N, CA and C of each residue as an Amber inpcrd file, in Angstrom:
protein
   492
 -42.0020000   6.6460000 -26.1840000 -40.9920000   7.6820000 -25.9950000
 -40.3240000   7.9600000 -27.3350000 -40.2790000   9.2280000 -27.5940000
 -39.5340000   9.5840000 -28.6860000 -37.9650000  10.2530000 -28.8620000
 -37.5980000  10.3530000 -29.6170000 -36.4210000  11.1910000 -29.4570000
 -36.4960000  12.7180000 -29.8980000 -35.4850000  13.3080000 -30.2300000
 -35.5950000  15.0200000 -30.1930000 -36.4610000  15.3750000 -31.5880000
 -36.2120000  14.2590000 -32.3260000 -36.5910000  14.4460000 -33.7200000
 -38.2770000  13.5240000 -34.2600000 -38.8090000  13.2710000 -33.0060000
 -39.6190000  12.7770000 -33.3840000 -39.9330000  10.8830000 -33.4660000
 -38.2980000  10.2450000 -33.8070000 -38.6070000   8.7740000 -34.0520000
 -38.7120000   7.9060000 -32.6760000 -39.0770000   7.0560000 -32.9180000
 -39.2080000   6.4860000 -31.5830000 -37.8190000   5.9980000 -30.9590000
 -37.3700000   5.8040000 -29.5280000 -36.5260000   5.6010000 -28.9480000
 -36.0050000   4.7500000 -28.5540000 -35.2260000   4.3320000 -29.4670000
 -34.2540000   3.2090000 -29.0670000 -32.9750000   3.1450000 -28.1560000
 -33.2190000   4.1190000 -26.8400000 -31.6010000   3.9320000 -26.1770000
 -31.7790000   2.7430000 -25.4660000 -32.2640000   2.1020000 -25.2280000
 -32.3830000   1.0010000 -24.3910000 -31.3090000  -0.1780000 -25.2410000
 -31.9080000  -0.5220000 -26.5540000 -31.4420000  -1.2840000 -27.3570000
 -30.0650000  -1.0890000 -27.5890000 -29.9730000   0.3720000 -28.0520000
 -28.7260000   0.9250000 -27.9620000 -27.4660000   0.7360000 -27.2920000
 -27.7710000   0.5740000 -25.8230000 -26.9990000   0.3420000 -24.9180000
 -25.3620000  -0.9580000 -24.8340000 -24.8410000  -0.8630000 -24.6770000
 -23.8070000  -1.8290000 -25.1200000 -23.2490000  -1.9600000 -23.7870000
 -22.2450000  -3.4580000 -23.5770000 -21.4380000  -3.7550000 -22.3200000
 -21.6970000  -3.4630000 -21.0780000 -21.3700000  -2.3780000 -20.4290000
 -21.2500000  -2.0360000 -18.8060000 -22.0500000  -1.0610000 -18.6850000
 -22.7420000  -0.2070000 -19.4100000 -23.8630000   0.6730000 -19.5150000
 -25.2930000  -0.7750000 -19.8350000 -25.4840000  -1.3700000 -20.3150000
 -26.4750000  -2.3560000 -20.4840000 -26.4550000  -3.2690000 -18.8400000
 -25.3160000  -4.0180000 -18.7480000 -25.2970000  -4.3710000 -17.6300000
 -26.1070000  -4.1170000 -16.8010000 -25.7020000  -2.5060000 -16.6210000
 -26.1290000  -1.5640000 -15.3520000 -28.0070000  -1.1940000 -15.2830000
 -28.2790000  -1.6830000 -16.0510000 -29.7810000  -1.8460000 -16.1680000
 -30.2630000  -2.3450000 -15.5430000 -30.1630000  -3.7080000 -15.4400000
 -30.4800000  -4.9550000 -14.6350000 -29.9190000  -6.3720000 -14.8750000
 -30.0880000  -7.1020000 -13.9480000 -29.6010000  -8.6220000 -13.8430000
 -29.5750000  -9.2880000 -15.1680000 -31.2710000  -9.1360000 -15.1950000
 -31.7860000  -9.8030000 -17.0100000 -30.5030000  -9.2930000 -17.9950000
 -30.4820000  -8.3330000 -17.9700000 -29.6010000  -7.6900000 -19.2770000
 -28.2530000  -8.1870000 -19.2430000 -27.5090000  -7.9120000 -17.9300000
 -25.8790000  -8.4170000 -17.3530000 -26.0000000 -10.1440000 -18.0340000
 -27.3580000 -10.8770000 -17.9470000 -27.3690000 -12.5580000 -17.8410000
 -27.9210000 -12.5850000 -19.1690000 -28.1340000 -11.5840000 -19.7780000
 -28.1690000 -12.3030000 -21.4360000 -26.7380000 -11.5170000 -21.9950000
 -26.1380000 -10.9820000 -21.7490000 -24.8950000 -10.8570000 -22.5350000
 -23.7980000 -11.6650000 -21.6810000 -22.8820000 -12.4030000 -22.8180000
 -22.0680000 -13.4700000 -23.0590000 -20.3880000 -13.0490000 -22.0800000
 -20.5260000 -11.5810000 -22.2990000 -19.7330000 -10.9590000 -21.4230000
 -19.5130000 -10.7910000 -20.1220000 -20.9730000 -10.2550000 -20.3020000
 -21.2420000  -9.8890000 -18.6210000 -21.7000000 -11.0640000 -17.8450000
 -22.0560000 -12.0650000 -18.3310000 -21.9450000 -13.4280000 -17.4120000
 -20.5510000 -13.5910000 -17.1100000 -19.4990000 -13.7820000 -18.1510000
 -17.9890000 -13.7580000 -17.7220000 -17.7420000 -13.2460000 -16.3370000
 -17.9470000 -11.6500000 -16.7660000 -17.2410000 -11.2550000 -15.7320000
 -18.3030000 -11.0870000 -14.3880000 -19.4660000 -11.3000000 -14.5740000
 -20.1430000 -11.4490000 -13.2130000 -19.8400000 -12.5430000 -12.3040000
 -19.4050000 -14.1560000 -13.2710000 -18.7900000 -15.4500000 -12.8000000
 -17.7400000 -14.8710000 -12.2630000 -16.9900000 -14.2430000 -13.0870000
 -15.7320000 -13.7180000 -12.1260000 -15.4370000 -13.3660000 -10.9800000
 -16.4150000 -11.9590000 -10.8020000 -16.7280000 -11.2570000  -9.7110000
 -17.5360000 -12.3190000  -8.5260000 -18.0540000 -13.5890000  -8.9020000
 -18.9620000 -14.1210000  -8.1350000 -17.7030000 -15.2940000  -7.3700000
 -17.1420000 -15.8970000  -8.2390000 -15.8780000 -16.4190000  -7.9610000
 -14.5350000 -15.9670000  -6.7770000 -14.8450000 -14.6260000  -6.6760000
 -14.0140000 -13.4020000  -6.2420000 -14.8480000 -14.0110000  -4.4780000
 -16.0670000 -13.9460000  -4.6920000 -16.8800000 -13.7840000  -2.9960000
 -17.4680000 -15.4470000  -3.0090000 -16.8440000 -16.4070000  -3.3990000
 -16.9220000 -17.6540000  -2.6810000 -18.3110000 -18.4210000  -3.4520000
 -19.4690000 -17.4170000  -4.4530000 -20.7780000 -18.3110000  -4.4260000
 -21.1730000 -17.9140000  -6.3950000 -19.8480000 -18.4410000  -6.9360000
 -20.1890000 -18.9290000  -8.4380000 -20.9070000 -19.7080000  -8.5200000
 -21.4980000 -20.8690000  -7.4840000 -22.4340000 -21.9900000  -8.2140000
 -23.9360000 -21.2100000  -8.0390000 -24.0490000 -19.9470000  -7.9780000
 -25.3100000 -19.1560000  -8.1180000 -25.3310000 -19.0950000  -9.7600000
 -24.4790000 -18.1440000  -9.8430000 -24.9180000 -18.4960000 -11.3810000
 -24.7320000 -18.9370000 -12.0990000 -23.5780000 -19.9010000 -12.2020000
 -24.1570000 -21.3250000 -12.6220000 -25.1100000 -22.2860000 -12.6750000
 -25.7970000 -22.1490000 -11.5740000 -27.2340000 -23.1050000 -11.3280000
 -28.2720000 -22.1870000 -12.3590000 -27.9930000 -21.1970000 -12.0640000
 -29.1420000 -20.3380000 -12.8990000 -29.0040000 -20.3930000 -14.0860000
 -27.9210000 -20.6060000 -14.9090000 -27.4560000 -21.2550000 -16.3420000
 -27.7560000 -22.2710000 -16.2250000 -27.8390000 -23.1780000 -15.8120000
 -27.8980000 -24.6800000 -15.9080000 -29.2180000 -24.9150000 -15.9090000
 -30.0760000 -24.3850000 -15.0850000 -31.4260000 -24.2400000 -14.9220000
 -32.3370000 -23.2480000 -16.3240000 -31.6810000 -22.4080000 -17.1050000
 -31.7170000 -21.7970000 -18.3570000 -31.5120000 -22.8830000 -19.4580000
 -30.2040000 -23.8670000 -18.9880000 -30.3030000 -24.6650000 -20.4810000
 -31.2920000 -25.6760000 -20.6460000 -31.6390000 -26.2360000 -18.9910000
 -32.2460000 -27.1910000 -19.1210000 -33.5550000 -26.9780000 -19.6700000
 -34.3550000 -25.6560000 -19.3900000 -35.8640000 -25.7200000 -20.0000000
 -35.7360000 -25.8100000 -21.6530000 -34.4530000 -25.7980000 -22.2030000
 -34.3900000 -26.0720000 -23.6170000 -33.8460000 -27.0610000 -23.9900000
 -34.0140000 -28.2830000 -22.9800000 -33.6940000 -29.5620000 -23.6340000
 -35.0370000 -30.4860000 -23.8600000 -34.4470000 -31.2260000 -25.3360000
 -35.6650000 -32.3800000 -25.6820000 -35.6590000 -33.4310000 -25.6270000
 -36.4740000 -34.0840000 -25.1820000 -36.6330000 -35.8180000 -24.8460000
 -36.3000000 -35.8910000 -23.5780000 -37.2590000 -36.7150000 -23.1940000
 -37.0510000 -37.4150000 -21.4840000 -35.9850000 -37.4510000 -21.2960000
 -35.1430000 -39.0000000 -21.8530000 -33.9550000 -39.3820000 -21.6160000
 -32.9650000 -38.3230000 -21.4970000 -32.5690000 -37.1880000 -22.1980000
 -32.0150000 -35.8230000 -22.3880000 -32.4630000 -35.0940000 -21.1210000
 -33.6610000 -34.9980000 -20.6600000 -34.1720000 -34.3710000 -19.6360000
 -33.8540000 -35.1480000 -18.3520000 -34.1100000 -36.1110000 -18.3120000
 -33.5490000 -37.3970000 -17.0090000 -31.8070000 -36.5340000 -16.7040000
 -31.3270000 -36.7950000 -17.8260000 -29.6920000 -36.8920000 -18.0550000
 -29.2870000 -35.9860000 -16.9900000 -29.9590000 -34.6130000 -17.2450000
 -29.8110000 -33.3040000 -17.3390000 -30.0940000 -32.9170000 -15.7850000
 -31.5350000 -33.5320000 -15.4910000 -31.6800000 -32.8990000 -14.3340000
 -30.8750000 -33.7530000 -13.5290000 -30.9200000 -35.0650000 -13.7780000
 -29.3980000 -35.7140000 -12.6200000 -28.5230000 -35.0520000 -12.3070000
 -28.2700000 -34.2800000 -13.1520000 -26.8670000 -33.4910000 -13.1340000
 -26.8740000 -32.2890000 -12.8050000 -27.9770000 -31.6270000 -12.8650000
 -28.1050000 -30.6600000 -11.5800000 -28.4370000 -30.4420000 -10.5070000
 -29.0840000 -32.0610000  -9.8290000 -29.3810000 -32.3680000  -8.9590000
 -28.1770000 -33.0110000  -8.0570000 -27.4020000 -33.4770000  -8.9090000
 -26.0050000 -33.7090000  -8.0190000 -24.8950000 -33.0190000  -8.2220000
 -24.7960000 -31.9400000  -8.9150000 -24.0900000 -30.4060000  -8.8860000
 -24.4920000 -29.8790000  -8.1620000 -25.4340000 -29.3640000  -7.8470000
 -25.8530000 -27.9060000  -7.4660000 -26.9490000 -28.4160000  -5.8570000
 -27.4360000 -29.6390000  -6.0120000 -28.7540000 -29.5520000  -5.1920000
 -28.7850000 -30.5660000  -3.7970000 -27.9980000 -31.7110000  -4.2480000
 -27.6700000 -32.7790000  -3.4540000 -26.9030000 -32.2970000  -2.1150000
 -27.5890000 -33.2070000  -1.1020000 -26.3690000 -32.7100000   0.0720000
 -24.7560000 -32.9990000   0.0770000 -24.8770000 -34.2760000  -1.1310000
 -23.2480000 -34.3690000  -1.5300000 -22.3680000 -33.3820000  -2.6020000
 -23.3790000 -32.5230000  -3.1000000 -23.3020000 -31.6550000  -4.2000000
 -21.8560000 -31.0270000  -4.0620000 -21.2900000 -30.9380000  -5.3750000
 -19.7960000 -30.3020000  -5.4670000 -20.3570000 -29.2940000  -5.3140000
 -20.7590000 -28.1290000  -5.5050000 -21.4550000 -26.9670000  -6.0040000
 -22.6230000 -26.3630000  -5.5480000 -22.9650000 -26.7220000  -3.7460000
 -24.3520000 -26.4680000  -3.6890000 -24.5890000 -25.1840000  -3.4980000
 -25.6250000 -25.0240000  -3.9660000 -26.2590000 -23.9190000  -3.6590000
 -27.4440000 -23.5710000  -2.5140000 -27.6290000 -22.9990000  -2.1540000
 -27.9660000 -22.2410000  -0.6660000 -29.9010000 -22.3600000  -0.8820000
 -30.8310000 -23.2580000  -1.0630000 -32.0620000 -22.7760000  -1.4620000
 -33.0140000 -23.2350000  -0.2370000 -34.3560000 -22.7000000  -0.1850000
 -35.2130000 -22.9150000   0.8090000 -35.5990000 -24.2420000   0.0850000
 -36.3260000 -25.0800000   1.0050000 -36.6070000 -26.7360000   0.6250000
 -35.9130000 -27.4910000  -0.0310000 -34.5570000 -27.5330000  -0.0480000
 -33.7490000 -27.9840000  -0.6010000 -33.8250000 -29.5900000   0.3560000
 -34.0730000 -29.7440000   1.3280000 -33.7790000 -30.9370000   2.2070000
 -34.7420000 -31.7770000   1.5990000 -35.8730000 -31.0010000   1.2970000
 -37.1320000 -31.9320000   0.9990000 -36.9550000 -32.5120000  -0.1930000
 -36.2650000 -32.0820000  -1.3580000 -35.9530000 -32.3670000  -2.2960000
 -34.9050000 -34.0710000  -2.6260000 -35.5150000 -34.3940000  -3.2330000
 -34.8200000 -35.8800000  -3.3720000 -34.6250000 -36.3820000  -4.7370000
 -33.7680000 -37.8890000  -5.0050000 -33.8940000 -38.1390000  -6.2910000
 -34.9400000 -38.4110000  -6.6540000 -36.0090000 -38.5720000  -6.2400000
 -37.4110000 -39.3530000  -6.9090000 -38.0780000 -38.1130000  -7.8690000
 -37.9230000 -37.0150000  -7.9040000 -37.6850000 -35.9140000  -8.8640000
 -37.1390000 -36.1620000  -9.9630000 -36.4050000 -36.7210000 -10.2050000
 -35.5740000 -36.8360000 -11.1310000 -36.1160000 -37.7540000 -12.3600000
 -37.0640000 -39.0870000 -12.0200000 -37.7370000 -39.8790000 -12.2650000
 -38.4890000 -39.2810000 -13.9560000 -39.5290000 -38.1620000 -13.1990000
 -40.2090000 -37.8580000 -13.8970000 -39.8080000 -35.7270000 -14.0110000
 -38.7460000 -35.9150000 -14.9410000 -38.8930000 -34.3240000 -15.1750000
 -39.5890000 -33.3890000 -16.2200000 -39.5050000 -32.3660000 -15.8220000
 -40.4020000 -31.1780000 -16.8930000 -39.6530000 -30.1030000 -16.8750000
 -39.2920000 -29.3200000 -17.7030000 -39.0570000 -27.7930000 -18.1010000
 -38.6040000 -26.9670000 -17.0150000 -39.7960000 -27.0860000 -16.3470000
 -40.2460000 -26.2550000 -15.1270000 -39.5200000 -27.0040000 -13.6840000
 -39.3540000 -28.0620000 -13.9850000 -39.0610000 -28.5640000 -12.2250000
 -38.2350000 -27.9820000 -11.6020000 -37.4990000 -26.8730000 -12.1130000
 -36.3760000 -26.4630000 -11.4580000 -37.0100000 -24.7920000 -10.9010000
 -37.6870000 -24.4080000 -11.5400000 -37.9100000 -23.0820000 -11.7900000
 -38.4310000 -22.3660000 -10.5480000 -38.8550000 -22.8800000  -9.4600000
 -38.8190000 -21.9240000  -8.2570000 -37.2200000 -21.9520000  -7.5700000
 -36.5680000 -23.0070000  -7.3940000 -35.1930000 -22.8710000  -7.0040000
 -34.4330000 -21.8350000  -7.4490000 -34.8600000 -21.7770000  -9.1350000
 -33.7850000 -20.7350000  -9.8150000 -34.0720000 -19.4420000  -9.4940000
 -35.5410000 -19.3390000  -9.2060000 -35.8180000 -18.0570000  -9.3240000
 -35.5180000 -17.4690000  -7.6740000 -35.6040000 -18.5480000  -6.6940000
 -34.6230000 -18.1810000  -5.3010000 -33.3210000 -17.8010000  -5.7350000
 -32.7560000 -18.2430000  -6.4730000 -31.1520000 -18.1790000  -6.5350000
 -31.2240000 -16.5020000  -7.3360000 -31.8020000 -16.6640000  -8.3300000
 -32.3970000 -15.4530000  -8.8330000 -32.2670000 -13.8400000  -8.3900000
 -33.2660000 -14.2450000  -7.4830000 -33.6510000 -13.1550000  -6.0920000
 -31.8900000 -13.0590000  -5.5810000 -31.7040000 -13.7600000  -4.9590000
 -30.6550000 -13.6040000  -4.1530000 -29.1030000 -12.5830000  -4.9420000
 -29.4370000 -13.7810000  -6.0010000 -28.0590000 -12.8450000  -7.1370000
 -28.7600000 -10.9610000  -7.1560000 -30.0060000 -10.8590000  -7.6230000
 -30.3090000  -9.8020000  -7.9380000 -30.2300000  -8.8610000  -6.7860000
 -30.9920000  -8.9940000  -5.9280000 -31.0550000  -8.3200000  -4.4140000
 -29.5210000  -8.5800000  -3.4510000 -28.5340000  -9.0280000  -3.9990000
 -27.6170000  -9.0260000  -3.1570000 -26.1060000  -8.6560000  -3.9570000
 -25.7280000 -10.1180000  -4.4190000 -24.9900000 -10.1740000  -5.1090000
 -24.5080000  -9.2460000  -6.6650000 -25.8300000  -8.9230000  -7.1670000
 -25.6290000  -8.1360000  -8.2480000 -25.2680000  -6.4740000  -7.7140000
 -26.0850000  -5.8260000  -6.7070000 -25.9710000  -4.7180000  -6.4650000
 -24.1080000  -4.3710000  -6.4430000 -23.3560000  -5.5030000  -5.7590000
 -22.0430000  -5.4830000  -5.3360000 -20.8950000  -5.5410000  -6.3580000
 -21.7730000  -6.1790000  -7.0920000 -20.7920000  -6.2900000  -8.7430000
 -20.9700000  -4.8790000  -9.1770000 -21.9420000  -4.1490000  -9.3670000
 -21.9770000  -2.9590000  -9.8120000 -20.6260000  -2.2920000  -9.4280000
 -20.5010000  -2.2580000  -8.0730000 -19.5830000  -0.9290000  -6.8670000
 -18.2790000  -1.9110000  -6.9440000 -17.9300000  -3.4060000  -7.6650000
 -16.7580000  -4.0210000  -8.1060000 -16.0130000  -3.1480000  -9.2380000
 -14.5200000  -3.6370000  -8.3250000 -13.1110000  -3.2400000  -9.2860000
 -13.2950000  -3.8680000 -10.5740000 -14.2130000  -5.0820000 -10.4840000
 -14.2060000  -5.6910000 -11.9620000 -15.0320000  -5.3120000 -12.8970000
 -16.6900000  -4.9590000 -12.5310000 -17.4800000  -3.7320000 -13.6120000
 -16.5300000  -2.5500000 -13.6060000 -16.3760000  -1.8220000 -12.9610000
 -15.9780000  -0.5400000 -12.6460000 -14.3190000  -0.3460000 -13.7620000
 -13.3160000  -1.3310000 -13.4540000 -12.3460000  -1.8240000 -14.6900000
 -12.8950000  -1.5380000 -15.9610000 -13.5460000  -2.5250000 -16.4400000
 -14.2580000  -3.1520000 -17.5180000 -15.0300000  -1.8730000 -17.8330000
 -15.8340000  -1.1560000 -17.3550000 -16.2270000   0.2590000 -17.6290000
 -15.7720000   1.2640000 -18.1010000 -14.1020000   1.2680000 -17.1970000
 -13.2780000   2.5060000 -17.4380000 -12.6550000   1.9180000 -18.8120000
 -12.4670000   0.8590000 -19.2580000 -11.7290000   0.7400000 -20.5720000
 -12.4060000   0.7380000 -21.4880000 -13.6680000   0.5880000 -21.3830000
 -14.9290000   0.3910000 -22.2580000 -14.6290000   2.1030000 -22.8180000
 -14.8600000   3.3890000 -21.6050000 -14.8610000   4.2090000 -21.9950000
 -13.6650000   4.6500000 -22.7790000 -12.7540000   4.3670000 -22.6250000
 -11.1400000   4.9830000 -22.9290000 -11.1850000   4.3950000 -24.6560000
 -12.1120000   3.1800000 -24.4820000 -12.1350000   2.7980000 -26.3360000
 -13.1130000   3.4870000 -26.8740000 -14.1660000   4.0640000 -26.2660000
 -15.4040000   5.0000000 -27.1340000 -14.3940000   6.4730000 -27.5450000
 -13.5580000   6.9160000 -26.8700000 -12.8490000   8.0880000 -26.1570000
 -11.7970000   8.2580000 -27.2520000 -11.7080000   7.0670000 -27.9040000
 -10.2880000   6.8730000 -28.7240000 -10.0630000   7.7070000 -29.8340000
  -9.1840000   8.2740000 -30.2860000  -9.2010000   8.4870000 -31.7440000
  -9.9020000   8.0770000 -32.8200000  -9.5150000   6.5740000 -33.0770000
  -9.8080000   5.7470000 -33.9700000 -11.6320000   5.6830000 -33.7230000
 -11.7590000   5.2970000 -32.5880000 -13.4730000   5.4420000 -32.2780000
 -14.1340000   6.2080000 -32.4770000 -13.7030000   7.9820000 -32.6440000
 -14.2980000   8.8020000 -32.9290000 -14.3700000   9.1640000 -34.6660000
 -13.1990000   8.9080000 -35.2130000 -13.0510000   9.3120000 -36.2520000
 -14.1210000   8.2900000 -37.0810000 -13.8010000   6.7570000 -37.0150000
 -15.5560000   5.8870000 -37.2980000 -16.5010000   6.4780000 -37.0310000
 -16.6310000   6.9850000 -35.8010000 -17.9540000   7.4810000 -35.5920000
 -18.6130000   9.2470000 -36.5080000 -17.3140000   9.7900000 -36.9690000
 -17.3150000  10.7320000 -37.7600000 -17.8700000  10.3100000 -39.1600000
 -16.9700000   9.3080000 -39.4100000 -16.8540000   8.5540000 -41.2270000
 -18.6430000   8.3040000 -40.7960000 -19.0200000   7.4650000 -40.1430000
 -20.3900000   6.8120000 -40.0590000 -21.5110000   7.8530000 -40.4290000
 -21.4660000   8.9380000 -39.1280000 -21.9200000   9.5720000 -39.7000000
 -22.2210000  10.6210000 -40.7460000 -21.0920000  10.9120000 -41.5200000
 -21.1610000  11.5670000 -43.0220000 -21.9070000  10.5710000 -43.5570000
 -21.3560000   9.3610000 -43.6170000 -22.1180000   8.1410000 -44.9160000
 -23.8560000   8.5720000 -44.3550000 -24.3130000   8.4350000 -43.1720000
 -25.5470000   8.0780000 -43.0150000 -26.2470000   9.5730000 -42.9150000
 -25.5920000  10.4480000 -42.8180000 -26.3950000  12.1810000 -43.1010000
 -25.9600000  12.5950000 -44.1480000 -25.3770000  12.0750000 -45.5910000
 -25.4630000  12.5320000 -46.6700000 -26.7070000  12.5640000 -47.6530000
């Protein structure tokens, strides 16, 4: 895809805050923000340890050494997974699941759970954050700072420097 002038099209990249968000899940869960306020909004309807598990399950495929990996999955196994769990989360075969998992972990041991929790955030929970007072907030001020004086007049200065 190109743009009017021929170069190739970068609005995607382009995209910033509550317009990126609004793309998809992926995008809302790699910016530092929009996890904030999606925790927020998730906090708001009773089931933050969704995405939390799904972070937790993100850091863990980037930890090294067994012992580090043992540590790790203990600890999301009795956060998030255990029937004593502070924090459980809602997953299919969760009963079947036990400490003897824990024994021997990998990268991956978590990774169909997350991607249930996944599904669920995306197909449920995310649609609702969209039509939230808290995107919808966070949107309207987003715009009122593009909108600004000061924002436009940068965006004036910018572009003289870069079309001279």
């Amino acid at each position: 895809i190109n743009d009017s002038e021929g170069h190739p099209s970068s609005s995607h990249q382009a995209l910033k805050g509550t317009s990126k968000w609004a793309t998809s899940l992926e995008s809302l869960l790699e910016d530092p923000e929009g996890v904030k306020r999606f925790r927020e909004f998730l906090k708001k309807e009773f089931s933050e340890e969704n995405v939390l598990f799904w972070l937790a399950c993100e850091e863990f495929k980037k930890t090294q050494g067994k012992k580090q990996m043992q540590e790790k999955a203990k600890e999301i196994y009795m956060t998030f997974l255990s029937s004593k769990a502070s924090s459980q989360v809602n997953v299919e075969g969760q009963s079947r699941l036990s400490e003897t998992i824990l024994e021997t972990p990998h990268p991956l041991m978590f990774q169909k759970l997350q991607d249930q929790i996944f599904n669920l955030m995306k197909y449920d929970s995310y649609s609702r954050f969209l039509k939230s007072d808290i995107f919808l907030n966070h949107k309207k001020c987003e715009e009122q700072e593009e909108n600004s004086p000061e924002a436009q007049t940068a965006a004036k200065r910018a572009s003289r420097i870069y079309n001279t």
